PDB file of N, CA and C in Angstrom:
ATOM      1  N   GLY A 204      66.695   7.861 -15.400  1.00 69.00           N
ATOM      2  CA  GLY A 204      67.011   7.911 -16.788  1.00 69.00           C
ATOM      3  C   GLY A 204      66.677   9.270 -17.395  1.00 69.00           C
ATOM      4  N   ALA A 205      66.659   9.274 -18.678  1.00 74.00           N
ATOM      5  CA  ALA A 205      66.435  10.514 -19.436  1.00 74.00           C
ATOM      6  C   ALA A 205      65.081  11.138 -19.129  1.00 74.00           C
ATOM      7  N   ARG A 206      64.071  10.325 -18.968  1.00 79.00           N
ATOM      8  CA  ARG A 206      62.731  10.854 -18.688  1.00 79.00           C
ATOM      9  C   ARG A 206      62.725  11.647 -17.389  1.00 79.00           C
ATOM     10  N   ARG A 207      63.386  11.135 -16.383  1.00 86.00           N
ATOM     11  CA  ARG A 207      63.445  11.815 -15.088  1.00 86.00           C
ATOM     12  C   ARG A 207      64.250  13.106 -15.204  1.00 86.00           C
ATOM     13  N   GLU A 208      65.342  13.070 -15.968  1.00 87.00           N
ATOM     14  CA  GLU A 208      66.177  14.260 -16.123  1.00 87.00           C
ATOM     15  C   GLU A 208      65.455  15.373 -16.878  1.00 87.00           C
ATOM     16  N   LEU A 209      64.645  15.009 -17.850  1.00 88.00           N
ATOM     17  CA  LEU A 209      63.946  16.008 -18.659  1.00 88.00           C
ATOM     18  C   LEU A 209      62.621  16.454 -18.048  1.00 88.00           C
ATOM     19  N   ALA A 210      62.144  15.734 -17.043  1.00 88.00           N
ATOM     20  CA  ALA A 210      60.820  16.004 -16.464  1.00 88.00           C
ATOM     21  C   ALA A 210      60.592  17.462 -16.056  1.00 88.00           C
ATOM     22  N   PRO A 211      61.533  18.120 -15.381  1.00 89.00           N
ATOM     23  CA  PRO A 211      61.265  19.514 -14.998  1.00 89.00           C
ATOM     24  C   PRO A 211      61.064  20.432 -16.202  1.00 89.00           C
ATOM     25  N   LEU A 212      61.793  20.195 -17.278  1.00 87.00           N
ATOM     26  CA  LEU A 212      61.631  21.026 -18.465  1.00 87.00           C
ATOM     27  C   LEU A 212      60.338  20.694 -19.207  1.00 87.00           C
ATOM     28  N   VAL A 213      60.053  19.409 -19.344  1.00 84.00           N
ATOM     29  CA  VAL A 213      58.847  19.000 -20.058  1.00 84.00           C
ATOM     30  C   VAL A 213      57.592  19.451 -19.309  1.00 84.00           C
ATOM     31  N   ALA A 214      57.668  19.557 -18.002  1.00 84.00           N
ATOM     32  CA  ALA A 214      56.516  20.005 -17.205  1.00 84.00           C
ATOM     33  C   ALA A 214      56.075  21.413 -17.583  1.00 84.00           C
ATOM     34  N   VAL A 215      56.973  22.202 -18.134  1.00 80.00           N
ATOM     35  CA  VAL A 215      56.619  23.554 -18.581  1.00 80.00           C
ATOM     36  C   VAL A 215      55.508  23.489 -19.624  1.00 80.00           C
ATOM     37  N   SER A 216      55.481  22.425 -20.414  1.00 74.00           N
ATOM     38  CA  SER A 216      54.466  22.300 -21.460  1.00 74.00           C
ATOM     39  C   SER A 216      53.062  22.159 -20.891  1.00 74.00           C
ATOM     40  N   LEU A 217      52.951  21.852 -19.627  1.00 74.00           N
ATOM     41  CA  LEU A 217      51.638  21.724 -18.995  1.00 74.00           C
ATOM     42  C   LEU A 217      51.094  23.064 -18.521  1.00 74.00           C
ATOM     43  N   SER A 218      51.913  24.104 -18.602  1.00 68.00           N
ATOM     44  CA  SER A 218      51.529  25.434 -18.140  1.00 68.00           C
ATOM     45  C   SER A 218      50.582  26.102 -19.124  1.00 68.00           C
ATOM     46  N   ARG A 219      49.971  27.177 -18.657  1.00 67.00           N
ATOM     47  CA  ARG A 219      49.123  28.017 -19.506  1.00 67.00           C
ATOM     48  C   ARG A 219      49.572  29.454 -19.340  1.00 67.00           C
ATOM     49  N   ASP A 220      49.438  30.236 -20.412  1.00 64.00           N
ATOM     50  CA  ASP A 220      49.822  31.641 -20.322  1.00 64.00           C
ATOM     51  C   ASP A 220      48.717  32.434 -19.631  1.00 64.00           C
ATOM     52  N   ASP A 221      48.894  33.743 -19.518  1.00 69.00           N
ATOM     53  CA  ASP A 221      47.925  34.593 -18.818  1.00 69.00           C
ATOM     54  C   ASP A 221      46.540  34.548 -19.453  1.00 69.00           C
ATOM     55  N   GLY A 222      46.478  34.283 -20.753  1.00 72.00           N
ATOM     56  CA  GLY A 222      45.200  34.194 -21.450  1.00 72.00           C
ATOM     57  C   GLY A 222      44.584  32.808 -21.393  1.00 72.00           C
ATOM     58  N   GLY A 223      45.226  31.881 -20.678  1.00 70.00           N
ATOM     59  CA  GLY A 223      44.697  30.529 -20.549  1.00 70.00           C
ATOM     60  C   GLY A 223      45.070  29.596 -21.694  1.00 70.00           C
ATOM     61  N   ARG A 224      45.916  30.076 -22.621  1.00 66.00           N
ATOM     62  CA  ARG A 224      46.329  29.231 -23.753  1.00 66.00           C
ATOM     63  C   ARG A 224      47.395  28.238 -23.304  1.00 66.00           C
ATOM     64  N   SER A 225      47.323  27.048 -23.852  1.00 65.00           N
ATOM     65  CA  SER A 225      48.306  26.005 -23.548  1.00 65.00           C
ATOM     66  C   SER A 225      49.662  26.377 -24.131  1.00 65.00           C
ATOM     67  N   LEU A 226      50.716  26.040 -23.417  1.00 61.00           N
ATOM     68  CA  LEU A 226      52.073  26.281 -23.891  1.00 61.00           C
ATOM     69  C   LEU A 226      52.728  24.990 -24.378  1.00 61.00           C
ATOM     70  N   SER A 227      51.902  23.985 -24.670  1.00 64.00           N
ATOM     71  CA  SER A 227      52.454  22.672 -25.017  1.00 64.00           C
ATOM     72  C   SER A 227      53.315  22.702 -26.270  1.00 64.00           C
ATOM     73  N   TRP A 228      53.046  23.591 -27.198  1.00 67.00           N
ATOM     74  CA  TRP A 228      53.859  23.624 -28.426  1.00 67.00           C
ATOM     75  C   TRP A 228      55.263  24.160 -28.170  1.00 67.00           C
ATOM     76  N   THR A 229      55.438  24.946 -27.102  1.00 71.00           N
ATOM     77  CA  THR A 229      56.736  25.577 -26.888  1.00 71.00           C
ATOM     78  C   THR A 229      57.784  24.624 -26.355  1.00 71.00           C
ATOM     79  N   MET A 230      57.387  23.687 -25.495  1.00 78.00           N
ATOM     80  CA  MET A 230      58.371  22.772 -24.910  1.00 78.00           C
ATOM     81  C   MET A 230      58.077  21.353 -25.353  1.00 78.00           C
ATOM     82  N   THR A 231      58.719  20.958 -26.421  1.00 81.00           N
ATOM     83  CA  THR A 231      58.620  19.581 -26.879  1.00 81.00           C
ATOM     84  C   THR A 231      59.747  18.789 -26.212  1.00 81.00           C
ATOM     85  N   VAL A 232      59.678  17.484 -26.295  1.00 84.00           N
ATOM     86  CA  VAL A 232      60.738  16.657 -25.721  1.00 84.00           C
ATOM     87  C   VAL A 232      62.055  16.950 -26.435  1.00 84.00           C
ATOM     88  N   ALA A 233      62.008  17.157 -27.753  1.00 87.00           N
ATOM     89  CA  ALA A 233      63.236  17.456 -28.498  1.00 87.00           C
ATOM     90  C   ALA A 233      63.845  18.772 -28.013  1.00 87.00           C
ATOM     91  N   ARG A 234      63.010  19.766 -27.778  1.00 88.00           N
ATOM     92  CA  ARG A 234      63.524  21.047 -27.279  1.00 88.00           C
ATOM     93  C   ARG A 234      64.063  20.894 -25.859  1.00 88.00           C
ATOM     94  N   ALA A 235      63.371  20.129 -25.025  1.00 90.00           N
ATOM     95  CA  ALA A 235      63.854  19.899 -23.657  1.00 90.00           C
ATOM     96  C   ALA A 235      65.210  19.199 -23.698  1.00 90.00           C
ATOM     97  N   ARG A 236      65.356  18.235 -24.589  1.00 91.00           N
ATOM     98  CA  ARG A 236      66.625  17.511 -24.719  1.00 91.00           C
ATOM     99  C   ARG A 236      67.737  18.457 -25.187  1.00 91.00           C
ATOM    100  N   ALA A 237      67.431  19.326 -26.146  1.00 92.00           N
ATOM    101  CA  ALA A 237      68.440  20.269 -26.644  1.00 92.00           C
ATOM    102  C   ALA A 237      68.843  21.261 -25.550  1.00 92.00           C
ATOM    103  N   LEU A 238      67.880  21.733 -24.777  1.00 93.00           N
ATOM    104  CA  LEU A 238      68.199  22.629 -23.659  1.00 93.00           C
ATOM    105  C   LEU A 238      69.079  21.902 -22.648  1.00 93.00           C
ATOM    106  N   PHE A 239      68.707  20.670 -22.319  1.00 93.00           N
ATOM    107  CA  PHE A 239      69.466  19.877 -21.350  1.00 93.00           C
ATOM    108  C   PHE A 239      70.909  19.701 -21.827  1.00 93.00           C
ATOM    109  N   LYS A 240      71.082  19.367 -23.106  1.00 93.00           N
ATOM    110  CA  LYS A 240      72.432  19.184 -23.652  1.00 93.00           C
ATOM    111  C   LYS A 240      73.226  20.480 -23.646  1.00 93.00           C
ATOM    112  N   ALA A 241      72.522  21.613 -23.716  1.00 94.00           N
ATOM    113  CA  ALA A 241      73.186  22.916 -23.682  1.00 94.00           C
ATOM    114  C   ALA A 241      73.484  23.360 -22.246  1.00 94.00           C
ATOM    115  N   GLY A 242      73.153  22.497 -21.278  1.00 95.00           N
ATOM    116  CA  GLY A 242      73.427  22.824 -19.878  1.00 95.00           C
ATOM    117  C   GLY A 242      72.303  23.573 -19.195  1.00 95.00           C
ATOM    118  N   ILE A 243      71.180  23.734 -19.895  1.00 95.00           N
ATOM    119  CA  ILE A 243      70.005  24.425 -19.334  1.00 95.00           C
ATOM    120  C   ILE A 243      69.050  23.323 -18.895  1.00 95.00           C
ATOM    121  N   LYS A 244      69.182  22.912 -17.628  1.00 94.00           N
ATOM    122  CA  LYS A 244      68.557  21.672 -17.179  1.00 94.00           C
ATOM    123  C   LYS A 244      67.285  21.835 -16.366  1.00 94.00           C
ATOM    124  N   THR A 245      66.938  23.041 -15.981  1.00 93.00           N
ATOM    125  CA  THR A 245      65.739  23.259 -15.171  1.00 93.00           C
ATOM    126  C   THR A 245      65.039  24.526 -15.652  1.00 93.00           C
ATOM    127  N   PRO A 246      63.769  24.692 -15.290  1.00 92.00           N
ATOM    128  CA  PRO A 246      63.090  25.943 -15.634  1.00 92.00           C
ATOM    129  C   PRO A 246      63.821  27.162 -15.056  1.00 92.00           C
ATOM    130  N   ARG A 247      64.388  27.027 -13.883  1.00 93.00           N
ATOM    131  CA  ARG A 247      65.148  28.140 -13.305  1.00 93.00           C
ATOM    132  C   ARG A 247      66.368  28.480 -14.173  1.00 93.00           C
ATOM    133  N   ALA A 248      67.020  27.444 -14.692  1.00 95.00           N
ATOM    134  CA  ALA A 248      68.173  27.663 -15.568  1.00 95.00           C
ATOM    135  C   ALA A 248      67.751  28.355 -16.863  1.00 95.00           C
ATOM    136  N   VAL A 249      66.532  28.075 -17.331  1.00 94.00           N
ATOM    137  CA  VAL A 249      66.005  28.770 -18.518  1.00 94.00           C
ATOM    138  C   VAL A 249      65.925  30.262 -18.226  1.00 94.00           C
ATOM    139  N   LEU A 250      65.442  30.605 -17.039  1.00 93.00           N
ATOM    140  CA  LEU A 250      65.330  32.016 -16.653  1.00 93.00           C
ATOM    141  C   LEU A 250      66.698  32.672 -16.530  1.00 93.00           C
ATOM    142  N   GLU A 251      67.673  31.931 -16.030  1.00 95.00           N
ATOM    143  CA  GLU A 251      69.008  32.481 -15.819  1.00 95.00           C
ATOM    144  C   GLU A 251      69.819  32.565 -17.111  1.00 95.00           C
ATOM    145  N   ALA A 252      69.488  31.715 -18.072  1.00 95.00           N
ATOM    146  CA  ALA A 252      70.196  31.734 -19.354  1.00 95.00           C
ATOM    147  C   ALA A 252      69.728  32.946 -20.158  1.00 95.00           C
ATOM    148  N   GLY A 253      70.559  33.375 -21.036  1.00 89.00           N
ATOM    149  CA  GLY A 253      70.161  34.461 -21.921  1.00 89.00           C
ATOM    150  C   GLY A 253      69.181  33.961 -22.971  1.00 89.00           C
ATOM    151  N   GLU A 254      68.363  34.872 -23.482  1.00 93.00           N
ATOM    152  CA  GLU A 254      67.400  34.493 -24.513  1.00 93.00           C
ATOM    153  C   GLU A 254      68.114  33.894 -25.725  1.00 93.00           C
ATOM    154  N   GLU A 255      69.293  34.406 -26.027  1.00 94.00           N
ATOM    155  CA  GLU A 255      70.059  33.899 -27.171  1.00 94.00           C
ATOM    156  C   GLU A 255      70.435  32.432 -26.979  1.00 94.00           C
ATOM    157  N   ASP A 256      70.840  32.048 -25.769  1.00 95.00           N
ATOM    158  CA  ASP A 256      71.206  30.652 -25.497  1.00 95.00           C
ATOM    159  C   ASP A 256      69.999  29.735 -25.639  1.00 95.00           C
ATOM    160  N   VAL A 257      68.856  30.181 -25.123  1.00 94.00           N
ATOM    161  CA  VAL A 257      67.625  29.383 -25.224  1.00 94.00           C
ATOM    162  C   VAL A 257      67.221  29.273 -26.693  1.00 94.00           C
ATOM    163  N   ARG A 258      67.289  30.382 -27.431  1.00 94.00           N
ATOM    164  CA  ARG A 258      66.924  30.375 -28.845  1.00 94.00           C
ATOM    165  C   ARG A 258      67.820  29.425 -29.634  1.00 94.00           C
ATOM    166  N   ASP A 259      69.114  29.438 -29.351  1.00 93.00           N
ATOM    167  CA  ASP A 259      70.044  28.559 -30.063  1.00 93.00           C
ATOM    168  C   ASP A 259      69.728  27.083 -29.811  1.00 93.00           C
ATOM    169  N   ALA A 260      69.402  26.743 -28.569  1.00 92.00           N
ATOM    170  CA  ALA A 260      69.067  25.354 -28.248  1.00 92.00           C
ATOM    171  C   ALA A 260      67.763  24.941 -28.931  1.00 92.00           C
ATOM    172  N   VAL A 261      66.773  25.834 -28.920  1.00 91.00           N
ATOM    173  CA  VAL A 261      65.493  25.542 -29.584  1.00 91.00           C
ATOM    174  C   VAL A 261      65.722  25.373 -31.083  1.00 91.00           C
ATOM    175  N   ALA A 262      66.513  26.257 -31.667  1.00 91.00           N
ATOM    176  CA  ALA A 262      66.799  26.165 -33.106  1.00 91.00           C
ATOM    177  C   ALA A 262      67.513  24.866 -33.434  1.00 91.00           C
ATOM    178  N   ARG A 263      68.428  24.441 -32.561  1.00 89.00           N
ATOM    179  CA  ARG A 263      69.157  23.192 -32.772  1.00 89.00           C
ATOM    180  C   ARG A 263      68.177  22.011 -32.780  1.00 89.00           C
ATOM    181  N   ALA A 264      67.226  22.013 -31.866  1.00 88.00           N
ATOM    182  CA  ALA A 264      66.228  20.940 -31.816  1.00 88.00           C
ATOM    183  C   ALA A 264      65.354  20.966 -33.062  1.00 88.00           C
ATOM    184  N   ASP A 265      64.927  22.154 -33.455  1.00 82.00           N
ATOM    185  CA  ASP A 265      64.067  22.271 -34.626  1.00 82.00           C
ATOM    186  C   ASP A 265      64.820  21.916 -35.904  1.00 82.00           C
ATOM    187  N   ARG A 266      66.103  22.269 -35.974  1.00 83.00           N
ATOM    188  CA  ARG A 266      66.919  21.945 -37.138  1.00 83.00           C
ATOM    189  C   ARG A 266      67.066  20.429 -37.263  1.00 83.00           C
ATOM    190  N   GLY A 267      67.213  19.747 -36.141  1.00 72.00           N
ATOM    191  CA  GLY A 267      67.294  18.283 -36.169  1.00 72.00           C
ATOM    192  C   GLY A 267      66.030  17.674 -36.725  1.00 72.00           C
ATOM    193  N   LYS A 268      64.896  18.245 -36.345  1.00 62.00           N
ATOM    194  CA  LYS A 268      63.613  17.776 -36.864  1.00 62.00           C
ATOM    195  C   LYS A 268      63.524  18.028 -38.368  1.00 62.00           C
ATOM    196  N   ASP A 269      63.965  19.219 -38.803  1.00 53.00           N
ATOM    197  CA  ASP A 269      63.944  19.562 -40.225  1.00 53.00           C
ATOM    198  C   ASP A 269      64.868  18.655 -41.024  1.00 53.00           C
ATOM    199  N   ASP A 270      66.046  18.332 -40.459  1.00 54.00           N
ATOM    200  CA  ASP A 270      66.988  17.444 -41.140  1.00 54.00           C
ATOM    201  C   ASP A 270      66.395  16.047 -41.303  1.00 54.00           C
ATOM    202  N   ALA A 271      65.720  15.564 -40.274  1.00 54.00           N
ATOM    203  CA  ALA A 271      65.107  14.235 -40.345  1.00 54.00           C
ATOM    204  C   ALA A 271      64.011  14.214 -41.406  1.00 54.00           C
ATOM    205  N   THR A 272      63.227  15.278 -41.480  1.00 56.00           N
ATOM    206  CA  THR A 272      62.178  15.369 -42.499  1.00 56.00           C
ATOM    207  C   THR A 272      62.787  15.399 -43.893  1.00 56.00           C
ATOM    208  N   ALA A 273      63.874  16.147 -44.060  1.00 55.00           N
ATOM    209  CA  ALA A 273      64.540  16.234 -45.361  1.00 55.00           C
ATOM    210  C   ALA A 273      65.082  14.870 -45.783  1.00 55.00           C
ATOM    211  N   ARG A 274      65.660  14.127 -44.843  1.00 54.00           N
ATOM    212  CA  ARG A 274      66.182  12.794 -45.171  1.00 54.00           C
ATOM    213  C   ARG A 274      65.052  11.874 -45.621  1.00 54.00           C
ATOM    214  N   LYS A 275      63.900  11.953 -44.950  1.00 61.00           N
ATOM    215  CA  LYS A 275      62.766  11.112 -45.329  1.00 61.00           C
ATOM    216  C   LYS A 275      62.287  11.447 -46.734  1.00 61.00           C
ATOM    217  N   LYS A 276      62.382  12.723 -47.111  1.00 61.00           N
ATOM    218  CA  LYS A 276      61.920  13.146 -48.436  1.00 61.00           C
ATOM    219  C   LYS A 276      62.983  12.942 -49.503  1.00 61.00           C
ATOM    220  N   GLY A 277      64.175  12.477 -49.109  1.00 63.00           N
ATOM    221  CA  GLY A 277      65.224  12.192 -50.067  1.00 63.00           C
ATOM    222  C   GLY A 277      66.157  13.352 -50.343  1.00 63.00           C
ATOM    223  N   ASN A 278      66.012  14.460 -49.635  1.00 58.00           N
ATOM    224  CA  ASN A 278      66.937  15.578 -49.790  1.00 58.00           C
ATOM    225  C   ASN A 278      68.221  15.248 -49.050  1.00 58.00           C
ATOM    226  N   ALA A 279      69.325  15.798 -49.515  1.00 51.00           N
ATOM    227  CA  ALA A 279      70.621  15.519 -48.885  1.00 51.00           C
ATOM    228  C   ALA A 279      70.692  16.075 -47.479  1.00 51.00           C
ATOM    229  N   ALA A 280      70.153  17.270 -47.279  1.00 49.00           N
ATOM    230  CA  ALA A 280      70.215  17.890 -45.951  1.00 49.00           C
ATOM    231  C   ALA A 280      69.088  18.888 -45.812  1.00 49.00           C
ATOM    232  N   GLY A 281      68.647  19.080 -44.596  1.00 48.00           N
ATOM    233  CA  GLY A 281      67.628  20.096 -44.339  1.00 48.00           C
ATOM    234  C   GLY A 281      68.273  21.462 -44.332  1.00 48.00           C
ATOM    235  N   ARG A 282      67.484  22.467 -44.574  1.00 52.00           N
ATOM    236  CA  ARG A 282      68.007  23.829 -44.561  1.00 52.00           C
ATOM    237  C   ARG A 282      67.191  24.659 -43.605  1.00 52.00           C
ATOM    238  N   GLY A 283      67.884  25.472 -42.823  1.00 56.00           N
ATOM    239  CA  GLY A 283      67.188  26.407 -41.960  1.00 56.00           C
ATOM    240  C   GLY A 283      66.566  27.495 -42.803  1.00 56.00           C
ATOM    241  N   SER A 284      65.491  28.054 -42.337  1.00 64.00           N
ATOM    242  CA  SER A 284      64.833  29.122 -43.071  1.00 64.00           C
ATOM    243  C   SER A 284      64.611  30.294 -42.143  1.00 64.00           C
ATOM    244  N   ALA A 285      64.237  31.416 -42.741  1.00 65.00           N
ATOM    245  CA  ALA A 285      63.922  32.590 -41.927  1.00 65.00           C
ATOM    246  C   ALA A 285      62.739  32.280 -41.017  1.00 65.00           C
ATOM    247  N   ALA A 286      61.797  31.520 -41.528  1.00 66.00           N
ATOM    248  CA  ALA A 286      60.620  31.174 -40.721  1.00 66.00           C
ATOM    249  C   ALA A 286      61.012  30.334 -39.513  1.00 66.00           C
ATOM    250  N   SER A 287      61.949  29.400 -39.701  1.00 74.00           N
ATOM    251  CA  SER A 287      62.353  28.574 -38.557  1.00 74.00           C
ATOM    252  C   SER A 287      63.116  29.406 -37.531  1.00 74.00           C
ATOM    253  N   SER A 288      63.873  30.411 -37.981  1.00 81.00           N
ATOM    254  CA  SER A 288      64.573  31.298 -37.047  1.00 81.00           C
ATOM    255  C   SER A 288      63.593  32.115 -36.231  1.00 81.00           C
ATOM    256  N   VAL A 289      62.560  32.609 -36.891  1.00 84.00           N
ATOM    257  CA  VAL A 289      61.529  33.385 -36.190  1.00 84.00           C
ATOM    258  C   VAL A 289      60.789  32.491 -35.210  1.00 84.00           C
ATOM    259  N   SER A 290      60.505  31.267 -35.626  1.00 85.00           N
ATOM    260  CA  SER A 290      59.818  30.325 -34.741  1.00 85.00           C
ATOM    261  C   SER A 290      60.657  30.019 -33.506  1.00 85.00           C
ATOM    262  N   ALA A 291      61.959  29.823 -33.685  1.00 87.00           N
ATOM    263  CA  ALA A 291      62.846  29.537 -32.552  1.00 87.00           C
ATOM    264  C   ALA A 291      62.911  30.724 -31.610  1.00 87.00           C
ATOM    265  N   ALA A 292      62.967  31.930 -32.156  1.00 91.00           N
ATOM    266  CA  ALA A 292      63.012  33.133 -31.314  1.00 91.00           C
ATOM    267  C   ALA A 292      61.717  33.282 -30.527  1.00 91.00           C
ATOM    268  N   ARG A 293      60.583  33.036 -31.190  1.00 89.00           N
ATOM    269  CA  ARG A 293      59.290  33.127 -30.501  1.00 89.00           C
ATOM    270  C   ARG A 293      59.190  32.060 -29.412  1.00 89.00           C
ATOM    271  N   ALA A 294      59.588  30.834 -29.743  1.00 87.00           N
ATOM    272  CA  ALA A 294      59.534  29.754 -28.759  1.00 87.00           C
ATOM    273  C   ALA A 294      60.432  30.067 -27.568  1.00 87.00           C
ATOM    274  N   ALA A 295      61.609  30.632 -27.822  1.00 91.00           N
ATOM    275  CA  ALA A 295      62.522  30.980 -26.726  1.00 91.00           C
ATOM    276  C   ALA A 295      61.888  32.003 -25.804  1.00 91.00           C
ATOM    277  N   ARG A 296      61.286  33.051 -26.384  1.00 91.00           N
ATOM    278  CA  ARG A 296      60.619  34.071 -25.553  1.00 91.00           C
ATOM    279  C   ARG A 296      59.484  33.461 -24.738  1.00 91.00           C
ATOM    280  N   GLU A 297      58.694  32.603 -25.373  1.00 86.00           N
ATOM    281  CA  GLU A 297      57.566  31.988 -24.670  1.00 86.00           C
ATOM    282  C   GLU A 297      58.020  30.984 -23.621  1.00 86.00           C
ATOM    283  N   LEU A 298      59.112  30.288 -23.883  1.00 87.00           N
ATOM    284  CA  LEU A 298      59.652  29.367 -22.878  1.00 87.00           C
ATOM    285  C   LEU A 298      60.120  30.127 -21.646  1.00 87.00           C
ATOM    286  N   ILE A 299      60.815  31.218 -21.880  1.00 89.00           N
ATOM    287  CA  ILE A 299      61.289  32.027 -20.753  1.00 89.00           C
ATOM    288  C   ILE A 299      60.099  32.554 -19.955  1.00 89.00           C
ATOM    289  N   GLU A 300      59.082  33.003 -20.650  1.00 86.00           N
ATOM    290  CA  GLU A 300      57.885  33.505 -19.972  1.00 86.00           C
ATOM    291  C   GLU A 300      57.185  32.383 -19.191  1.00 86.00           C
ATOM    292  N   ALA A 301      57.107  31.206 -19.792  1.00 83.00           N
ATOM    293  CA  ALA A 301      56.446  30.068 -19.139  1.00 83.00           C
ATOM    294  C   ALA A 301      57.189  29.621 -17.884  1.00 83.00           C
ATOM    295  N   CYS A 302      58.484  29.843 -17.846  1.00 85.00           N
ATOM    296  CA  CYS A 302      59.290  29.415 -16.704  1.00 85.00           C
ATOM    297  C   CYS A 302      59.260  30.421 -15.554  1.00 85.00           C
ATOM    298  N   ARG A 303      58.656  31.547 -15.752  1.00 83.00           N
ATOM    299  CA  ARG A 303      58.581  32.557 -14.669  1.00 83.00           C
ATOM    300  C   ARG A 303      57.632  32.141 -13.588  1.00 83.00           C
TER     301      ARG A 303
END
């Protein structure tokens, strides 16, 4: 099922960077699902994909989260912000690094 398909990507969240910091925030299940739907199905595929493709998938996952939050608060739709774009770009860079 879906859990088995996403397992290689979600496993990246168990990694640590060179400074010993956890990378759990970079690979959430929502981000793994968005990468998978974008055809980026393994950590190796993350490395082979361009940073722009990874960033777009991460942003799509984060935008879905923002839209759900906006609906709960009664707003018609969530809006992307400059901060969310920067966060997606940072997460994409860190995901690529974590997959090395």
